[in-house]
Coordinates of C-alpha atoms in Angstrom, one line a residue:
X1 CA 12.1 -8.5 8.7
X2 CA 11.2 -12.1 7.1
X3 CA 7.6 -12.4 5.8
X4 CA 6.0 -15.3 7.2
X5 CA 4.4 -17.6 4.2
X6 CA 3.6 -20.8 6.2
X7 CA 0.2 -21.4 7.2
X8 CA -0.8 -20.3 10.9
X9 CA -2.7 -22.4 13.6
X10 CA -5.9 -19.9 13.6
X11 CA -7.2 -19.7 9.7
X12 CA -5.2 -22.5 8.1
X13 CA -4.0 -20.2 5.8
X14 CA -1.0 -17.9 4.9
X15 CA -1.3 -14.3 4.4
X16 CA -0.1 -14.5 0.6
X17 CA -3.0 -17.0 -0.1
X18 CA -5.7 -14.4 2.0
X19 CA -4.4 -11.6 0.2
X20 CA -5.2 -13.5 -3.4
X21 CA -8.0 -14.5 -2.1
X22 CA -8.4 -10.7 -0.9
X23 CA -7.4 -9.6 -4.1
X24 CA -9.8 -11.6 -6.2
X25 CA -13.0 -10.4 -4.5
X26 CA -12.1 -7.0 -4.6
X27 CA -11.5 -7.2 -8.5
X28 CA -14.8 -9.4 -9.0
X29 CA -17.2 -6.7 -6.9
X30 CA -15.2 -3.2 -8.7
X31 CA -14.6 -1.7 -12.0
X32 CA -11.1 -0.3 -14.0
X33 CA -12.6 3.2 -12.5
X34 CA -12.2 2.0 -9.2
X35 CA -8.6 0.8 -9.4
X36 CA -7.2 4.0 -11.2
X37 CA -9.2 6.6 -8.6
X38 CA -7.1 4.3 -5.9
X39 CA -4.0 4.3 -7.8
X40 CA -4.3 8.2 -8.2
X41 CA -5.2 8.8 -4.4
X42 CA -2.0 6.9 -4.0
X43 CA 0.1 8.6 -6.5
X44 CA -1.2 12.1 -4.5
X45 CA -0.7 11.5 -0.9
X46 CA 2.5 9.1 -1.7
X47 CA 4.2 12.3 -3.4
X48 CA 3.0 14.4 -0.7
X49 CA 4.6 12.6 2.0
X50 CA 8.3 12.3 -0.4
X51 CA 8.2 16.0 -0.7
X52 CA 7.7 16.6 3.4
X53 CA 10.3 14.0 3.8
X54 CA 12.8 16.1 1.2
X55 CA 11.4 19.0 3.1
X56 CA 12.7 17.7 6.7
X57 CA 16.4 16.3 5.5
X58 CA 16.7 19.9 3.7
X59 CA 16.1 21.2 7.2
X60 CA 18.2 18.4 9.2
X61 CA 21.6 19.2 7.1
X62 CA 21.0 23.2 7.6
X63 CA 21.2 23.1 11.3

C-alpha cells in the first residue's frame, strides 16, 4: 500500500510534514530518559509478540 505524501484538503498538510512537526514537539517537551524507557517498552513487547508468533507457526507445521 502507497503512502500518501501530498497535501490533503482538510489541514493543508501531509502526514510526513505533521509527523516532523509531531516529532519536534515531542523532543522539545522530553528528555534522553524519555526516549530510551520508550525504546525499551518497545524492545519488550516487540520481542514478546515475535516469540508468540514463532510459538503459533511451531504449532501450525505440527498439525
Amino acid at each position: 500500500m502507497a503512502r500518501r505524501m501530498e497535501v490533503t484538503d482538510k489541514g493543508g498538510m501531509s502526514v510526513k510534514e505533521a509527523g516532523r512537526k509531531g516529532g519536534q514537539a515531542t523532543s522539545k517537551s522530553h528528555d534522553r530518559k524519555f526516549y530510551e524507557d520508550i525504546g525499551h517498552k518497545g524492545g519488550v513487547k516487540g520481542g514478546q509478540r515475535v516469540r508468540e508468533l514463532i510459538q503459533k507457526g511451531k504449532e501450525a507445521e505440527r498439525r
